[in-house]
Coordinates of C-alpha atoms and ligand atoms in Angstrom, one line a residue:
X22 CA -22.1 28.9 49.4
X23 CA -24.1 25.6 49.1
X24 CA -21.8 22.7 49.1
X25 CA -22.1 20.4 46.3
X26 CA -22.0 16.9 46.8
X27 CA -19.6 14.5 44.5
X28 CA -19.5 11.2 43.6
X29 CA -16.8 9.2 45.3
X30 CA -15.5 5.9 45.2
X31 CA -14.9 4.6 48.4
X32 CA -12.8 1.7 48.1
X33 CA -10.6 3.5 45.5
X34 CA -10.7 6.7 47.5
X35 CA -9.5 4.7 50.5
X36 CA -7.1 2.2 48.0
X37 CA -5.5 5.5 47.0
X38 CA -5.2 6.8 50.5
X39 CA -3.9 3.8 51.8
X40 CA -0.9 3.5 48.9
X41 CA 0.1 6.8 49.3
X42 CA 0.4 6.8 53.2
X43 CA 2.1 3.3 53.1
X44 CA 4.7 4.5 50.3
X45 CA 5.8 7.2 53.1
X46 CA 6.4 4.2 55.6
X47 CA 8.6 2.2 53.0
X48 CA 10.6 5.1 52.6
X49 CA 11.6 5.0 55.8
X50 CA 11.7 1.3 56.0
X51 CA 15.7 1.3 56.0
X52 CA 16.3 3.7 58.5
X53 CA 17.6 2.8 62.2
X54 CA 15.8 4.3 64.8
X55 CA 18.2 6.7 65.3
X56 CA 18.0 7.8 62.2
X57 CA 14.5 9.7 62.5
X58 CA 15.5 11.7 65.1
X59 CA 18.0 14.1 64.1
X60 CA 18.4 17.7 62.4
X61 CA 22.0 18.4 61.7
X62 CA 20.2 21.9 59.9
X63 CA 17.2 24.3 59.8
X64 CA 16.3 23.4 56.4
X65 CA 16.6 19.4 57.4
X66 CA 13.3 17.5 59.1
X67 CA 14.1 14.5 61.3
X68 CA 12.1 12.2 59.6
X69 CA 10.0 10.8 62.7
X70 CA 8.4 14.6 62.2
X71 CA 7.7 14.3 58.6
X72 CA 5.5 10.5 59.3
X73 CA 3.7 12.8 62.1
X74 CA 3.2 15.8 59.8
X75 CA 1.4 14.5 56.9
X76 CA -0.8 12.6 59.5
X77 CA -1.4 15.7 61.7
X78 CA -2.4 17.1 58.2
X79 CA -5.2 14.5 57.9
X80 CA -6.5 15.0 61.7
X81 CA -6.5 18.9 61.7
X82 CA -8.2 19.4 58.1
X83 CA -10.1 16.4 58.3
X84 CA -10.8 14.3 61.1
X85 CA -10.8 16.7 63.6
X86 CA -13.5 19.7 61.9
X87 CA -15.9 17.1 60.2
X88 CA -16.0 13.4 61.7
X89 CA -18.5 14.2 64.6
X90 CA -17.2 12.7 67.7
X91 CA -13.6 12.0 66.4
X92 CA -11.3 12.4 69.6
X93 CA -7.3 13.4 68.7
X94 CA -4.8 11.0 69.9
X95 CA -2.7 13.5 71.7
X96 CA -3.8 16.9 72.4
X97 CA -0.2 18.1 72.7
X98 CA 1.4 17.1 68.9
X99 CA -1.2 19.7 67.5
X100 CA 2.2 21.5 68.6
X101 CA 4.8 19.8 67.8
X102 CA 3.6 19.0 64.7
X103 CA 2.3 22.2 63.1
X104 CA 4.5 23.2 60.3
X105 CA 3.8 26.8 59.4
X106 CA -0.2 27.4 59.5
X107 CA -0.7 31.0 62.0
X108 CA -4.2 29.4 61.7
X109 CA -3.8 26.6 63.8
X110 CA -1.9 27.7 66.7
X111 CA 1.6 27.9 68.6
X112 CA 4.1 25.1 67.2
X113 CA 7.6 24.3 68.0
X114 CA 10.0 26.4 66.4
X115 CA 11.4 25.1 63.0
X116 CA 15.1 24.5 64.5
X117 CA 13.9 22.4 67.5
X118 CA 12.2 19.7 65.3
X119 CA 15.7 17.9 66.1
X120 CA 15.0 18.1 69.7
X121 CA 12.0 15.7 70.2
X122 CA 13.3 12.9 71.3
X123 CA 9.8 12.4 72.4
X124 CA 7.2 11.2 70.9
X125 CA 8.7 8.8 70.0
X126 CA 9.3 6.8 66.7
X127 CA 7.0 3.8 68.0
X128 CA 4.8 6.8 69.2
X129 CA 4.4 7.9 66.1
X130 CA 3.7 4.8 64.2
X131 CA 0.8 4.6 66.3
X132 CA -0.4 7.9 65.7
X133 CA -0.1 6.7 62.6
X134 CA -2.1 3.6 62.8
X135 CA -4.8 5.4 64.6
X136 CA -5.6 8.3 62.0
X137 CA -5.3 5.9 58.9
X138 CA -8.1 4.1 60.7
X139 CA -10.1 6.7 61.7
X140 CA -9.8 7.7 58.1
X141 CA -10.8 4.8 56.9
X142 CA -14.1 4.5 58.9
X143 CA -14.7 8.6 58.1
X144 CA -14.5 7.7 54.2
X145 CA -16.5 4.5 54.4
X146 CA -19.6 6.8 56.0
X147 CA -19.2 10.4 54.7
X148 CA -20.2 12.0 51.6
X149 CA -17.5 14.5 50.7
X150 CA -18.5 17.9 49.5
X151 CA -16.3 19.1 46.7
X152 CA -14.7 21.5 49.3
X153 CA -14.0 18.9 51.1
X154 CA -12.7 16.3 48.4
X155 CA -10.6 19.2 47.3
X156 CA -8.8 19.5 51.0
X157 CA -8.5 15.3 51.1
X158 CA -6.8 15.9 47.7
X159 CA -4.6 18.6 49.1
X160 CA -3.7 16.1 52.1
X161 CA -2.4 13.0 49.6
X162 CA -0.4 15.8 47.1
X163 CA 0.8 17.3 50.8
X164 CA 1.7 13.5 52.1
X165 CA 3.3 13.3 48.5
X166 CA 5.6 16.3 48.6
X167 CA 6.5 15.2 52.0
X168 CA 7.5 11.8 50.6
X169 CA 10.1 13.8 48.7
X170 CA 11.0 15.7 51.7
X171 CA 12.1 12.4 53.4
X172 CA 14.4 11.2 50.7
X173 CA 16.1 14.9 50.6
X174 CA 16.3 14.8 54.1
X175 CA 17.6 10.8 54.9
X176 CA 20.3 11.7 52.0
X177 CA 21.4 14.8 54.3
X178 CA 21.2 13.0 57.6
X179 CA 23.2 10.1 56.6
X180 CA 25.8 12.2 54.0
X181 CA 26.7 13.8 56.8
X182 CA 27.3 11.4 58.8
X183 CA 31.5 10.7 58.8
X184 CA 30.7 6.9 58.1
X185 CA 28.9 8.0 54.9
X186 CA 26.2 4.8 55.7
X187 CA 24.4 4.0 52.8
X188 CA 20.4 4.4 52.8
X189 CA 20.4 1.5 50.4
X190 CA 22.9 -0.6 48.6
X191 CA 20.3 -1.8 45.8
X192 CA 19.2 1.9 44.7
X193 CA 21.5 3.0 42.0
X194 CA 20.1 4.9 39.7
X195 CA 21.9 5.1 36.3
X196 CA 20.6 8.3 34.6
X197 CA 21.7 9.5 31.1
X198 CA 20.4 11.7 28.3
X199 CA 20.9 11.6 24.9
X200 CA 22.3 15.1 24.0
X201 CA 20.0 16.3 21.2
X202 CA 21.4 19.9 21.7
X203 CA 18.8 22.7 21.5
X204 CA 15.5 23.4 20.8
X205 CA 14.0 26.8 19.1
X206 CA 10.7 27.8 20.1
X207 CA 10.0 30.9 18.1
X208 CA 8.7 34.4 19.3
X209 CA 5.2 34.4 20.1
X210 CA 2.2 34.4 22.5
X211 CA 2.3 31.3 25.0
X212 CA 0.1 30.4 27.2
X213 CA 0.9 29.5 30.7
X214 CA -0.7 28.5 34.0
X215 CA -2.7 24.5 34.4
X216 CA -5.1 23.5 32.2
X217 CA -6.7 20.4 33.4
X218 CA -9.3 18.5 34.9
X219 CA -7.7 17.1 38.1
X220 CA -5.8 18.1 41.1
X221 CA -3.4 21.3 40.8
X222 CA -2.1 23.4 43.5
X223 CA -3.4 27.0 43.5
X224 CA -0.3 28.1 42.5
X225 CA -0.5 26.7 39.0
X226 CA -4.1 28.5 38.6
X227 CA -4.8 31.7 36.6
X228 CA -4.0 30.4 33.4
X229 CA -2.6 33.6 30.7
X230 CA -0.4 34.6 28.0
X231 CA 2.6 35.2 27.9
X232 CA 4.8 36.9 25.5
X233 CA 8.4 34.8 24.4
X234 CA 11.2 36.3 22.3
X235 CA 12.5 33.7 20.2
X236 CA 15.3 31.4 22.5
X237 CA 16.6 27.9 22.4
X238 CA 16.6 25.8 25.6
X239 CA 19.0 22.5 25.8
X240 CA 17.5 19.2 25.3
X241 CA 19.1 17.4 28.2
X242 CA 20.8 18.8 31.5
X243 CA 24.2 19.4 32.1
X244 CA 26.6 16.8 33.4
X245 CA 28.9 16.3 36.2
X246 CA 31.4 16.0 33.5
X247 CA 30.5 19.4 31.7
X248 CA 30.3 20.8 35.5
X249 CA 33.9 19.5 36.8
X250 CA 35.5 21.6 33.8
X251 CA 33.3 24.7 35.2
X252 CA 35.4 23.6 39.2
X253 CA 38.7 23.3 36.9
X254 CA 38.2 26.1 34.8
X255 CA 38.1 27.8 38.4
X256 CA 34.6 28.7 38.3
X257 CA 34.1 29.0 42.2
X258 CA 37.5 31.3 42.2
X259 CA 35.8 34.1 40.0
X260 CA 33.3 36.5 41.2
X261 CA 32.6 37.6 37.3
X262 CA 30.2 34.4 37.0
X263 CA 27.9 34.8 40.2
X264 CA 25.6 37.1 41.8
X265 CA 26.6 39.7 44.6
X266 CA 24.6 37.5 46.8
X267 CA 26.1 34.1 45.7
X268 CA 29.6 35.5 46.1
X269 CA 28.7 35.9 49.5
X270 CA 27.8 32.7 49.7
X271 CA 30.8 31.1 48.0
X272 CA 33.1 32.8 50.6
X273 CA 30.9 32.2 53.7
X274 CA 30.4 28.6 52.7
X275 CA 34.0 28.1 51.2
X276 CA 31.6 26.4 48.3
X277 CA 34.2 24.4 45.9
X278 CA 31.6 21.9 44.7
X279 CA 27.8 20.8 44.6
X280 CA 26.5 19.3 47.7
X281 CA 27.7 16.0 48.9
X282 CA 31.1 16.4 46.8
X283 CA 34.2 15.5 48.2
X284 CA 38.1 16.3 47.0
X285 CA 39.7 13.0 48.3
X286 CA 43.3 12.6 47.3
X287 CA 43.0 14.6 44.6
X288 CA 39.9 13.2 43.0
X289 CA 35.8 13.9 43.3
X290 CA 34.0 11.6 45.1
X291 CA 29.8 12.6 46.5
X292 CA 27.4 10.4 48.2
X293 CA 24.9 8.8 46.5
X294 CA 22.2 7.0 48.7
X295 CA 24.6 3.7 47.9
X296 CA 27.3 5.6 50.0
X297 CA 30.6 7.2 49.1
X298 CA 31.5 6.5 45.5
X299 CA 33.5 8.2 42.3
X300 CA 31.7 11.0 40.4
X301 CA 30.2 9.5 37.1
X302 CA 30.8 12.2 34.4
X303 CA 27.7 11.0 32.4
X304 CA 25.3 11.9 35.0
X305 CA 23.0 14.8 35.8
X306 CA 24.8 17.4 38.0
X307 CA 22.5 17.2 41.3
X308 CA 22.5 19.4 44.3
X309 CA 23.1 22.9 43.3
X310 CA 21.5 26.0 44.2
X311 CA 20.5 28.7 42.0
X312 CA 23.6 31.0 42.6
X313 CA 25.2 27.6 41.0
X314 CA 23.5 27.0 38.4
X315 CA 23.7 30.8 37.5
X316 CA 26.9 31.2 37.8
X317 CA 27.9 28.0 35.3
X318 CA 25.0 29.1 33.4
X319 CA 27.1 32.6 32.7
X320 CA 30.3 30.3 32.1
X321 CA 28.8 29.1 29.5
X322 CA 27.5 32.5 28.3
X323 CA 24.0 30.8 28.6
X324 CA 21.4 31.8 30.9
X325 CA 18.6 29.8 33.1
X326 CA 15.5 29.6 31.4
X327 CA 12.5 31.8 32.6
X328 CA 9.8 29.3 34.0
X329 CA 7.1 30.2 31.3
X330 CA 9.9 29.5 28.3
X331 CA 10.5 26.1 30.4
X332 CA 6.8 25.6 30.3
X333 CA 6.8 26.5 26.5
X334 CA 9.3 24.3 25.7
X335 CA 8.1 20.9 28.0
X336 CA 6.9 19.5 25.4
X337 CA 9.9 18.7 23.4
X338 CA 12.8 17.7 26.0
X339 CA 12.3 14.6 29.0
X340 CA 12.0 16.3 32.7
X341 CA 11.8 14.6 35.9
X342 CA 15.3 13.7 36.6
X343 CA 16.3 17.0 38.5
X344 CA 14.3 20.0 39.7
X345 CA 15.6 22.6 37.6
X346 CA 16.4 25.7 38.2
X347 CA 14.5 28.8 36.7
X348 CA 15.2 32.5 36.7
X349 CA 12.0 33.5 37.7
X350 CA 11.3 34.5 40.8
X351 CA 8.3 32.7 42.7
X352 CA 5.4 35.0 42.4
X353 CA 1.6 35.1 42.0
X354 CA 0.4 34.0 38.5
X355 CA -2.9 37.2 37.4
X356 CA -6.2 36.4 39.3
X357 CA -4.1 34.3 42.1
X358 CA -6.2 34.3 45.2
X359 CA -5.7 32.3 48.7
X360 CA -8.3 29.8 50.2
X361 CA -9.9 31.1 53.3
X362 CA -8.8 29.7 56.3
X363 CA -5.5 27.8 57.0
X364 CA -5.4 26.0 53.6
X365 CA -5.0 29.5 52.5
X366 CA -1.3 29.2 53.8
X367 CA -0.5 26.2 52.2
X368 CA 1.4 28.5 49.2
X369 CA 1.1 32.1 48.8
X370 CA 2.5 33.3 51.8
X371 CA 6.1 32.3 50.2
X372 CA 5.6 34.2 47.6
X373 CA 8.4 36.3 48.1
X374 CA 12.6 35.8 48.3
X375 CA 12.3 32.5 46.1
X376 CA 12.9 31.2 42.9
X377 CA 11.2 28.7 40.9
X378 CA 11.9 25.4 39.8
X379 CA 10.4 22.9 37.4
X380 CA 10.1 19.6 36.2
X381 CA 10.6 16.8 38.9
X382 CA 13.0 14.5 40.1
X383 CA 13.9 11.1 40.7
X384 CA 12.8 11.0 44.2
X385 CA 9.8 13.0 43.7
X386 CA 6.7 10.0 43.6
X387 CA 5.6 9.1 40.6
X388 CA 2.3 11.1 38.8
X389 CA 2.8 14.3 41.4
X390 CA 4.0 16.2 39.2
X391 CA 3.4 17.9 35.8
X392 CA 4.3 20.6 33.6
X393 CA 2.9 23.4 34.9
X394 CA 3.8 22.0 38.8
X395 CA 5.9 25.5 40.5
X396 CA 8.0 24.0 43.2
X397 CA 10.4 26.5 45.2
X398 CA 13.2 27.5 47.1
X399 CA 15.2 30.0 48.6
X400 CA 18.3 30.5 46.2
X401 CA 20.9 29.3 48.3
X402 CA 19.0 25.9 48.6
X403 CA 21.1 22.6 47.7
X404 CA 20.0 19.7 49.2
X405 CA 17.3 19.4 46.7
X406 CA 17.6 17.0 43.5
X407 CA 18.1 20.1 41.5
X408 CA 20.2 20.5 38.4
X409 CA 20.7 22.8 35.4
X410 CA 18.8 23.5 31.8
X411 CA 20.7 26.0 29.9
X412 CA 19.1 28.8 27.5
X413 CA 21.0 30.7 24.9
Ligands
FE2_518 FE1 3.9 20.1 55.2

């Protein structure tokens, strides 16, 4: 197919570029050097690979296959840095991202450096074809996502480290909702899927109907207060509440609470990225996993809301605190097809084992996200900023 040339505005092109890769560096900006390197789990990046990801992103997809004469800056982090793409060659394996201690962080800031300005002199010369627009695109929404990666993964690192350091004594973010109970949306046709103009994931494409029955979905999420009567009523004691799989999990994990709660003396404390501190009860619940939210969903006698009666219903409640949990499973919306090539891995080959979540959260950056964004994890996922929207 012929490409088709688009307009472009350099300066804001590269303006936009350079806000979005700075952002991910004053995230990072309170960390000790330390700090970058380790993996304390699978599911956990060391943050030093997450500021060389996003830029190997921009090198492999960009630099590398279309600015003639660009040379890489080290032939050997097309390895280490590789996430998942088959496409692209061998990688480190996922659990030894803890073990680079090389390159290292200064390294990497210089890797960096290097791309952003090879970047720079790439978009102040080329003429992007709409494919290629579409994969810069991809690259800030990917450097975007990974931004969010960073903050879940510094508030693991350092809540589980015994000292409970804080990431930053200023950030405390006071969160309520005003309980307006529940919204009806009435049976019907609804339709489902991204509508716009502008940048999307693939995942959101192939737009279609969907039938609702009539349901009411809560107007604000549930509390740490409505969630420490669901610990007291002894919620994590009976099996009646969860699934056979999150059972399992309760008794392998000896789960008692969300992620980062502690019983100290008799009371709940968590971390909060200002360090150890008493549970608020008027707060969002944050870091549960689906089996969670299920299971206080069916103390309740409520349910999770399917993602296209969350989609429905957007419209009338305020999202972007938590990611919240849906009882759909992650799967391909009618007409989904994959992009040729590596970018053709970015989604679809997860489509399987996963549920959906929607919405956004308070560490997700600002304009990524939109109603009909499908973010996703494995069930027994916690670390996330997720939380709970109940249907009855
Ligand atoms: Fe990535």
């Amino acid at each position: 197919m012929k490409e088709t040339a688009v307009k472009k505005d350099t300066q804001d092109l590269l303006a936009r570029y350079r806000k979005i890769r700075q952002h991910s560096e004053t995230i990072c900006r309170p960390l000790q050097t330390e700090d970058y390197v380790v993996q304390p789990i699978v599911d956990v990046s060391p943050p030093k690979w997450h500021l060389g990801h996003t830029t190997w992103f921009f090198e492999t997809f960009i630099l590398s296959p279309h600015f003639s004469g660009y040379k890489v800056f080290n032939t050997q982090y097309n390895f280490v840095f590789n996430s998942y793409y088959e496409s692209v060659g061998a990688r480190v394996v996922r659990t030894d991202r803890g073990n680079l201690s090389r390159p290292s962080v200064s390294d990497i800031y210089a890797y960096r450096a290097y791309v952003d300005q090879q970047m720079k002199d790439f978009l102040e010369k080329a003429v992007l074809s709409k494919q290629l627009y579409a994969v810069l695109e991809l690259g800030l929404n990917h450097e975007q996502q990974h931004q969010e990666l960073l903050l879940t993964d510094i508030k693991y690192i350092l809540g589980h480290n015994p000292l409970f350091p804080a990431y930053s004594k200023q950030q405390k973010v006071v969160l309520s909702q005003e309980d307006k109970g529940y919204i009806t949306l009435s049976e019907g046709i609804y339709e489902i899927g991204y509508n716009g103009t502008g940048f999307s994931f693939d995942n959101e494409s192939g737009r279609h109907k969907k039938y609702l029955e009539t349901f009411e979905i809560a107007s604000s999420l549930v509390t740490n207060s409505e969630y420490l009567e669901f610990i007291k009523e002894g919620g994590y004691e009976n099996f009646r509440y969860w699934h056979s799989e999150g059972w399992d999990w309760v008794k392998q994990q000896k789960a008692q609470a969300p992620l980062y709660w502690h019983l100290i003396e008799g009371s709940w404390k968590y971390y909060t990225f200002g360090g150890l501190t008493d549970i608020d009860p008027e707060q969002v619940v944050c870091h549960v996993n689906f089996y969670e939210a299920s299971a206080f969903a069916a103390w309740k006698g409520m349910r999770l809301p399917l993602e296209e009666e969350w989609e429905a219903a957007s419209g009338f409640f305020n999202w972007g605190e938590r990611w919240e949990w849906t009882a759909s499973a992650y799967l391909p919306y009618p007409r989904y097809t994959k992009e040729a090539g590596a970018i053709g891995e970015y989604n679809g080959k997860f489509m399987v084992n996963q549920m959906v979540l929607r919405g956004a959260s308070i560490v997700t950056p600002k304009g990524h996200s939109r109603t009909s964004y499908r973010n996703f994890f494995h069930p027994r996922h916690q670390w996330q900023f997720s939380g709970i929207r109940l249907v009855r």
